[in-house]
Amino acid sequence: MLAHNPTEPAAKFRGRAVVAGAGPVGAIVAIILAQQGWEVQVIEKGMLPPSQPSPDDRRAYSLTLTARSIRTFRLAGVKLDPIIAAQGGRADFKLFKADGAIQRSVSLPVTDSPGLLMSSRDEITRHTIEEARRMFPNAISFRFNTTIQQVDLNRQCVTTLTAGSKDTSKVSYDLLVGADGARSAVRSALQQIMPGTHIQRCRHSQVYCSGPVTGCIEGGVTKHASFEAHPLLKDGSILWDVRASGYNQVLLVLPQPQAESIRVGQAASFLALLDKSAPKLPGFVRTSVKDLVRSKPEFYPMPSWTHLSQLHGPKTVLLGDAAHTMSPVLGQGLNSSLEDVAVFAQCLEQHQGSIHAALPAYNRARLPAIQALMTLNEAAAASDLGLQAQDYGVLRRLWVLGHKLLLALHIISHSLLNKLAPKVCSGPHVMAMIMGAMPYTAMMNCLYQDGLMLAGVIATVGILCLYVFQ
């Protein structure tokens, strides 16, 4: 934890920091840096987001903040009262199978110290920016509608261009933070001077669009936060959520060919499929999906899968999607990104603001956890969301297959042990990892231990068989 009051800057001036990206990660790291004595300028290519996404925004999606994210907000001294109030005192999550049976159901109370929250990206971003301005009006400044044209790592400056202006401006820095997402300009600059830093990429074969839940909302579900995921009979799924604040949304995830047919107005086959799928999908949500499909919406690609082999460079650090973009299948995108910030903050404080010592320390502390998470994410997403590699060879495919089998073994064996001896085994650890109670590296170690145990059992059985039949 930080040693000083999180709402007051440190007495010693550390230097000038430039943060690329004003999303949740960029805004929260700006607060952390201001706490430790940095003067921070945040550069964002988009506009200041609204408090709630527009009903016409087909790219909007909801986020689940678990213990990892909430710990980082507490570390920064950011109050989440408006987000907590929007939950209505409870959050329900239900994952369904294709036949309508419930695969997993979780209901959690949302108190003043929540373990889980639901929010739209715009909502949590706007709130964090407003908190940054409230807490450090003199130490943090935001520049919206401004793109980074060039990053000069040798001269330690970035060249920016604000919308509506013809003239560029140069901003010098003592620390550059890349929190500018999957298409990070900071990461691109680092790769040019550090060719040994490799990057791996995958892409999804599915796309998505979103829209409001229309019609009459049944059963009083808006009294508290609620989220459901319903798979279609073929590839694809429907996700919908509502909150007490009145925010509601339905998300449609489909293979690209089917989405293209809908976009050009040929939706008959999908509508027929929808009538046969998701038997437990509420009627008003089904109606909302049909309204969305008939509007011929534009579909957008799912997040790509990107993984770097190093998280820092000369006076530069990469956080969040700039360093590790991942599939949403485990719900760890924002949660792992905000945990990046917490680890980075602790490394900075431990080394008293020394960038030369703190950046390598952050890389050593965080990279193993990110590598473990990306392995788990890749194994899960390869089957669930049609993840396809752009540059996989045979050995890489076998490596992914092996981890998929280990993950399946863990889930099956621990589920069986939980049924046989619930007091001894609490079930698969995947949910504990997702909810933020288990480190990513510990989850990977569990998979390897399960694999070793299975290998031991097979070897023992084989030896016994040889002994018996000799």
PDB file of C-alpha atoms in Angstrom, residues 207-373:
ATOM      1  CA  VAL A 207     -17.635 -10.152 -34.226  1.00  0.00           C
ATOM      2  CA  TYR A 208     -20.113  -8.279 -32.064  1.00  0.00           C
ATOM      3  CA  CYS A 209     -22.601  -5.428 -31.900  1.00  0.00           C
ATOM      4  CA  SER A 210     -24.714  -4.067 -29.076  1.00  0.00           C
ATOM      5  CA  GLY A 211     -27.944  -2.173 -28.535  1.00  0.00           C
ATOM      6  CA  PRO A 212     -30.449  -1.213 -25.856  1.00  0.00           C
ATOM      7  CA  VAL A 213     -32.916  -3.630 -24.296  1.00  0.00           C
ATOM      8  CA  THR A 214     -36.194  -2.451 -25.802  1.00  0.00           C
ATOM      9  CA  GLY A 215     -39.826  -3.096 -24.947  1.00  0.00           C
ATOM     10  CA  CYS A 216     -41.276  -3.924 -21.544  1.00  0.00           C
ATOM     11  CA  ILE A 217     -38.683  -5.202 -19.054  1.00  0.00           C
ATOM     12  CA  GLU A 218     -40.314  -8.078 -17.236  1.00  0.00           C
ATOM     13  CA  GLY A 219     -40.107  -9.233 -13.646  1.00  0.00           C
ATOM     14  CA  GLY A 220     -38.636  -6.131 -12.047  1.00  0.00           C
ATOM     15  CA  VAL A 221     -35.076  -7.080 -13.067  1.00  0.00           C
ATOM     16  CA  THR A 222     -33.992  -3.429 -12.987  1.00  0.00           C
ATOM     17  CA  LYS A 223     -34.127  -3.405  -9.166  1.00  0.00           C
ATOM     18  CA  HIS A 224     -30.556  -4.696  -9.102  1.00  0.00           C
ATOM     19  CA  ALA A 225     -27.667  -5.507 -11.437  1.00  0.00           C
ATOM     20  CA  SER A 226     -28.201  -8.607 -13.561  1.00  0.00           C
ATOM     21  CA  PHE A 227     -26.162 -10.300 -16.289  1.00  0.00           C
ATOM     22  CA  GLU A 228     -26.947 -13.382 -18.390  1.00  0.00           C
ATOM     23  CA  ALA A 229     -25.107 -15.200 -21.191  1.00  0.00           C
ATOM     24  CA  HIS A 230     -27.036 -17.494 -23.564  1.00  0.00           C
ATOM     25  CA  PRO A 231     -25.259 -19.528 -26.285  1.00  0.00           C
ATOM     26  CA  LEU A 232     -26.969 -20.036 -29.620  1.00  0.00           C
ATOM     27  CA  LEU A 233     -27.451 -23.530 -31.058  1.00  0.00           C
ATOM     28  CA  LYS A 234     -24.659 -22.835 -33.532  1.00  0.00           C
ATOM     29  CA  ASP A 235     -21.675 -20.544 -32.977  1.00  0.00           C
ATOM     30  CA  GLY A 236     -22.450 -17.290 -31.228  1.00  0.00           C
ATOM     31  CA  SER A 237     -24.103 -16.041 -28.086  1.00  0.00           C
ATOM     32  CA  ILE A 238     -26.398 -13.395 -26.612  1.00  0.00           C
ATOM     33  CA  LEU A 239     -25.396 -11.443 -23.511  1.00  0.00           C
ATOM     34  CA  TRP A 240     -27.614  -8.958 -21.753  1.00  0.00           C
ATOM     35  CA  ASP A 241     -27.425  -6.913 -18.588  1.00  0.00           C
ATOM     36  CA  VAL A 242     -29.423  -4.310 -16.695  1.00  0.00           C
ATOM     37  CA  ARG A 243     -28.722  -2.205 -13.625  1.00  0.00           C
ATOM     38  CA  ALA A 244     -30.763  -0.262 -11.082  1.00  0.00           C
ATOM     39  CA  SER A 245     -29.588   3.002 -12.667  1.00  0.00           C
ATOM     40  CA  GLY A 246     -31.718   2.195 -15.720  1.00  0.00           C
ATOM     41  CA  TYR A 247     -28.794   1.243 -17.951  1.00  0.00           C
ATOM     42  CA  ASN A 248     -29.552  -1.810 -20.076  1.00  0.00           C
ATOM     43  CA  GLN A 249     -27.858  -3.500 -22.996  1.00  0.00           C
ATOM     44  CA  VAL A 250     -27.930  -6.569 -25.190  1.00  0.00           C
ATOM     45  CA  LEU A 251     -24.767  -7.829 -26.903  1.00  0.00           C
ATOM     46  CA  LEU A 252     -24.828 -10.106 -29.937  1.00  0.00           C
ATOM     47  CA  VAL A 253     -21.700 -12.165 -30.754  1.00  0.00           C
ATOM     48  CA  LEU A 254     -21.694 -14.019 -34.082  1.00  0.00           C
ATOM     49  CA  PRO A 255     -19.358 -15.584 -36.676  1.00  0.00           C
ATOM     50  CA  GLN A 256     -18.330 -13.105 -39.340  1.00  0.00           C
ATOM     51  CA  PRO A 257     -20.280 -14.668 -42.261  1.00  0.00           C
ATOM     52  CA  GLN A 258     -23.536 -14.643 -40.294  1.00  0.00           C
ATOM     53  CA  ALA A 259     -22.933 -11.075 -39.136  1.00  0.00           C
ATOM     54  CA  GLU A 260     -22.282  -9.963 -42.711  1.00  0.00           C
ATOM     55  CA  SER A 261     -25.608 -11.469 -43.831  1.00  0.00           C
ATOM     56  CA  ILE A 262     -27.398  -9.495 -41.099  1.00  0.00           C
ATOM     57  CA  ARG A 263     -25.596  -6.288 -42.046  1.00  0.00           C
ATOM     58  CA  VAL A 264     -26.849  -6.468 -45.640  1.00  0.00           C
ATOM     59  CA  GLY A 265     -30.411  -7.258 -44.573  1.00  0.00           C
ATOM     60  CA  GLN A 266     -30.420 -11.044 -45.040  1.00  0.00           C
ATOM     61  CA  ALA A 267     -31.395 -11.963 -41.491  1.00  0.00           C
ATOM     62  CA  ALA A 268     -34.033 -14.648 -42.092  1.00  0.00           C
ATOM     63  CA  SER A 269     -31.761 -17.588 -41.281  1.00  0.00           C
ATOM     64  CA  PHE A 270     -30.532 -15.976 -38.063  1.00  0.00           C
ATOM     65  CA  LEU A 271     -34.053 -15.103 -36.919  1.00  0.00           C
ATOM     66  CA  ALA A 272     -35.087 -18.715 -37.499  1.00  0.00           C
ATOM     67  CA  LEU A 273     -32.065 -19.853 -35.482  1.00  0.00           C
ATOM     68  CA  LEU A 274     -32.921 -17.391 -32.716  1.00  0.00           C
ATOM     69  CA  ASP A 275     -36.429 -18.821 -32.377  1.00  0.00           C
ATOM     70  CA  LYS A 276     -34.949 -22.286 -31.753  1.00  0.00           C
ATOM     71  CA  SER A 277     -32.091 -21.168 -29.463  1.00  0.00           C
ATOM     72  CA  ALA A 278     -31.677 -19.937 -25.897  1.00  0.00           C
ATOM     73  CA  PRO A 279     -34.918 -21.311 -24.391  1.00  0.00           C
ATOM     74  CA  LYS A 280     -34.394 -19.386 -21.140  1.00  0.00           C
ATOM     75  CA  LEU A 281     -33.787 -16.025 -22.824  1.00  0.00           C
ATOM     76  CA  PRO A 282     -36.455 -13.579 -21.541  1.00  0.00           C
ATOM     77  CA  GLY A 283     -39.029 -12.577 -24.117  1.00  0.00           C
ATOM     78  CA  PHE A 284     -38.220  -8.859 -23.951  1.00  0.00           C
ATOM     79  CA  VAL A 285     -34.535  -9.604 -24.598  1.00  0.00           C
ATOM     80  CA  ARG A 286     -35.413 -11.830 -27.555  1.00  0.00           C
ATOM     81  CA  THR A 287     -37.526  -8.991 -28.938  1.00  0.00           C
ATOM     82  CA  SER A 288     -34.625  -6.578 -28.417  1.00  0.00           C
ATOM     83  CA  VAL A 289     -32.264  -8.880 -30.353  1.00  0.00           C
ATOM     84  CA  LYS A 290     -34.745  -9.060 -33.234  1.00  0.00           C
ATOM     85  CA  ASP A 291     -35.056  -5.265 -33.273  1.00  0.00           C
ATOM     86  CA  LEU A 292     -31.274  -4.961 -33.295  1.00  0.00           C
ATOM     87  CA  VAL A 293     -30.882  -7.438 -36.157  1.00  0.00           C
ATOM     88  CA  ARG A 294     -33.593  -5.807 -38.271  1.00  0.00           C
ATOM     89  CA  SER A 295     -31.800  -2.458 -37.980  1.00  0.00           C
ATOM     90  CA  LYS A 296     -28.938  -3.891 -40.106  1.00  0.00           C
ATOM     91  CA  PRO A 297     -26.266  -2.984 -37.550  1.00  0.00           C
ATOM     92  CA  GLU A 298     -22.560  -2.669 -38.140  1.00  0.00           C
ATOM     93  CA  PHE A 299     -20.549  -5.412 -36.427  1.00  0.00           C
ATOM     94  CA  TYR A 300     -17.135  -4.905 -34.849  1.00  0.00           C
ATOM     95  CA  PRO A 301     -14.196  -7.265 -34.303  1.00  0.00           C
ATOM     96  CA  MET A 302     -13.641  -8.893 -30.948  1.00  0.00           C
ATOM     97  CA  PRO A 303     -10.450  -7.795 -29.165  1.00  0.00           C
ATOM     98  CA  SER A 304      -7.345  -9.353 -30.667  1.00  0.00           C
ATOM     99  CA  TRP A 305      -4.861 -11.356 -28.613  1.00  0.00           C
ATOM    100  CA  THR A 306      -1.531  -9.582 -28.171  1.00  0.00           C
ATOM    101  CA  HIS A 307       1.342 -10.455 -25.864  1.00  0.00           C
ATOM    102  CA  LEU A 308       4.718  -8.726 -25.467  1.00  0.00           C
ATOM    103  CA  SER A 309       7.848 -10.295 -24.064  1.00  0.00           C
ATOM    104  CA  GLN A 310       8.837  -7.094 -22.205  1.00  0.00           C
ATOM    105  CA  LEU A 311       6.749  -4.443 -20.466  1.00  0.00           C
ATOM    106  CA  HIS A 312       9.149  -1.505 -20.380  1.00  0.00           C
ATOM    107  CA  GLY A 313      11.785   0.442 -22.289  1.00  0.00           C
ATOM    108  CA  PRO A 314      13.912   3.551 -21.688  1.00  0.00           C
ATOM    109  CA  LYS A 315      11.860   5.673 -19.245  1.00  0.00           C
ATOM    110  CA  THR A 316       8.777   4.011 -20.708  1.00  0.00           C
ATOM    111  CA  VAL A 317       6.284   1.493 -19.363  1.00  0.00           C
ATOM    112  CA  LEU A 318       3.378  -0.335 -20.988  1.00  0.00           C
ATOM    113  CA  LEU A 319       0.193  -1.038 -19.047  1.00  0.00           C
ATOM    114  CA  GLY A 320      -3.066  -2.781 -19.877  1.00  0.00           C
ATOM    115  CA  ASP A 321      -4.035  -3.478 -23.474  1.00  0.00           C
ATOM    116  CA  ALA A 322      -0.884  -1.777 -24.733  1.00  0.00           C
ATOM    117  CA  ALA A 323       1.054  -4.722 -23.300  1.00  0.00           C
ATOM    118  CA  HIS A 324      -1.445  -7.577 -23.281  1.00  0.00           C
ATOM    119  CA  THR A 325      -4.666  -7.482 -25.249  1.00  0.00           C
ATOM    120  CA  MET A 326      -6.772 -10.562 -24.644  1.00  0.00           C
ATOM    121  CA  SER A 327     -10.035 -12.309 -25.344  1.00  0.00           C
ATOM    122  CA  PRO A 328     -12.971 -11.353 -23.090  1.00  0.00           C
ATOM    123  CA  VAL A 329     -13.712 -15.016 -22.360  1.00  0.00           C
ATOM    124  CA  LEU A 330     -12.255 -14.917 -18.813  1.00  0.00           C
ATOM    125  CA  GLY A 331     -13.314 -11.343 -18.088  1.00  0.00           C
ATOM    126  CA  GLN A 332      -9.773 -10.311 -17.149  1.00  0.00           C
ATOM    127  CA  GLY A 333      -9.002  -7.530 -19.644  1.00  0.00           C
ATOM    128  CA  LEU A 334      -9.685  -4.483 -17.469  1.00  0.00           C
ATOM    129  CA  ASN A 335      -9.109  -6.354 -14.214  1.00  0.00           C
ATOM    130  CA  SER A 336      -5.594  -7.463 -15.134  1.00  0.00           C
ATOM    131  CA  SER A 337      -4.884  -4.003 -16.573  1.00  0.00           C
ATOM    132  CA  LEU A 338      -5.783  -2.238 -13.343  1.00  0.00           C
ATOM    133  CA  GLU A 339      -3.745  -4.786 -11.411  1.00  0.00           C
ATOM    134  CA  ASP A 340      -0.819  -3.741 -13.643  1.00  0.00           C
ATOM    135  CA  VAL A 341      -1.236  -0.230 -12.258  1.00  0.00           C
ATOM    136  CA  ALA A 342      -1.220  -1.452  -8.647  1.00  0.00           C
ATOM    137  CA  VAL A 343       1.984  -3.453  -9.176  1.00  0.00           C
ATOM    138  CA  PHE A 344       3.619  -0.536 -10.996  1.00  0.00           C
ATOM    139  CA  ALA A 345       2.641   1.852  -8.177  1.00  0.00           C
ATOM    140  CA  GLN A 346       4.175  -0.419  -5.557  1.00  0.00           C
ATOM    141  CA  CYS A 347       7.416  -0.770  -7.560  1.00  0.00           C
ATOM    142  CA  LEU A 348       7.645   3.016  -7.935  1.00  0.00           C
ATOM    143  CA  GLU A 349       7.183   3.562  -4.218  1.00  0.00           C
ATOM    144  CA  GLN A 350       9.590   0.795  -3.210  1.00  0.00           C
ATOM    145  CA  HIS A 351      12.303   2.417  -5.322  1.00  0.00           C
ATOM    146  CA  GLN A 352      11.397   5.952  -4.187  1.00  0.00           C
ATOM    147  CA  GLY A 353      10.424   7.118  -7.662  1.00  0.00           C
ATOM    148  CA  SER A 354      13.650   5.979  -9.345  1.00  0.00           C
ATOM    149  CA  ILE A 355      12.583   5.069 -12.883  1.00  0.00           C
ATOM    150  CA  HIS A 356      15.843   3.267 -13.634  1.00  0.00           C
ATOM    151  CA  ALA A 357      15.188   0.827 -10.781  1.00  0.00           C
ATOM    152  CA  ALA A 358      11.378   0.730 -10.758  1.00  0.00           C
ATOM    153  CA  LEU A 359      10.788  -0.174 -14.419  1.00  0.00           C
ATOM    154  CA  PRO A 360      12.928  -3.363 -14.467  1.00  0.00           C
ATOM    155  CA  ALA A 361      11.462  -4.263 -11.061  1.00  0.00           C
ATOM    156  CA  TYR A 362       7.950  -3.910 -12.488  1.00  0.00           C
ATOM    157  CA  ASN A 363       8.846  -6.094 -15.451  1.00  0.00           C
ATOM    158  CA  ARG A 364      10.226  -8.824 -13.149  1.00  0.00           C
ATOM    159  CA  ALA A 365       7.245  -8.642 -10.822  1.00  0.00           C
ATOM    160  CA  ARG A 366       4.482  -8.496 -13.423  1.00  0.00           C
ATOM    161  CA  LEU A 367       5.616 -10.364 -16.533  1.00  0.00           C
ATOM    162  CA  PRO A 368       5.264 -13.912 -15.064  1.00  0.00           C
ATOM    163  CA  ALA A 369       1.667 -13.166 -14.018  1.00  0.00           C
ATOM    164  CA  ILE A 370       0.818 -11.763 -17.456  1.00  0.00           C
ATOM    165  CA  GLN A 371       2.394 -14.751 -19.207  1.00  0.00           C
ATOM    166  CA  ALA A 372       0.351 -17.107 -17.015  1.00  0.00           C
ATOM    167  CA  LEU A 373      -2.859 -15.193 -17.713  1.00  0.00           C
TER     168      LEU A 373
END
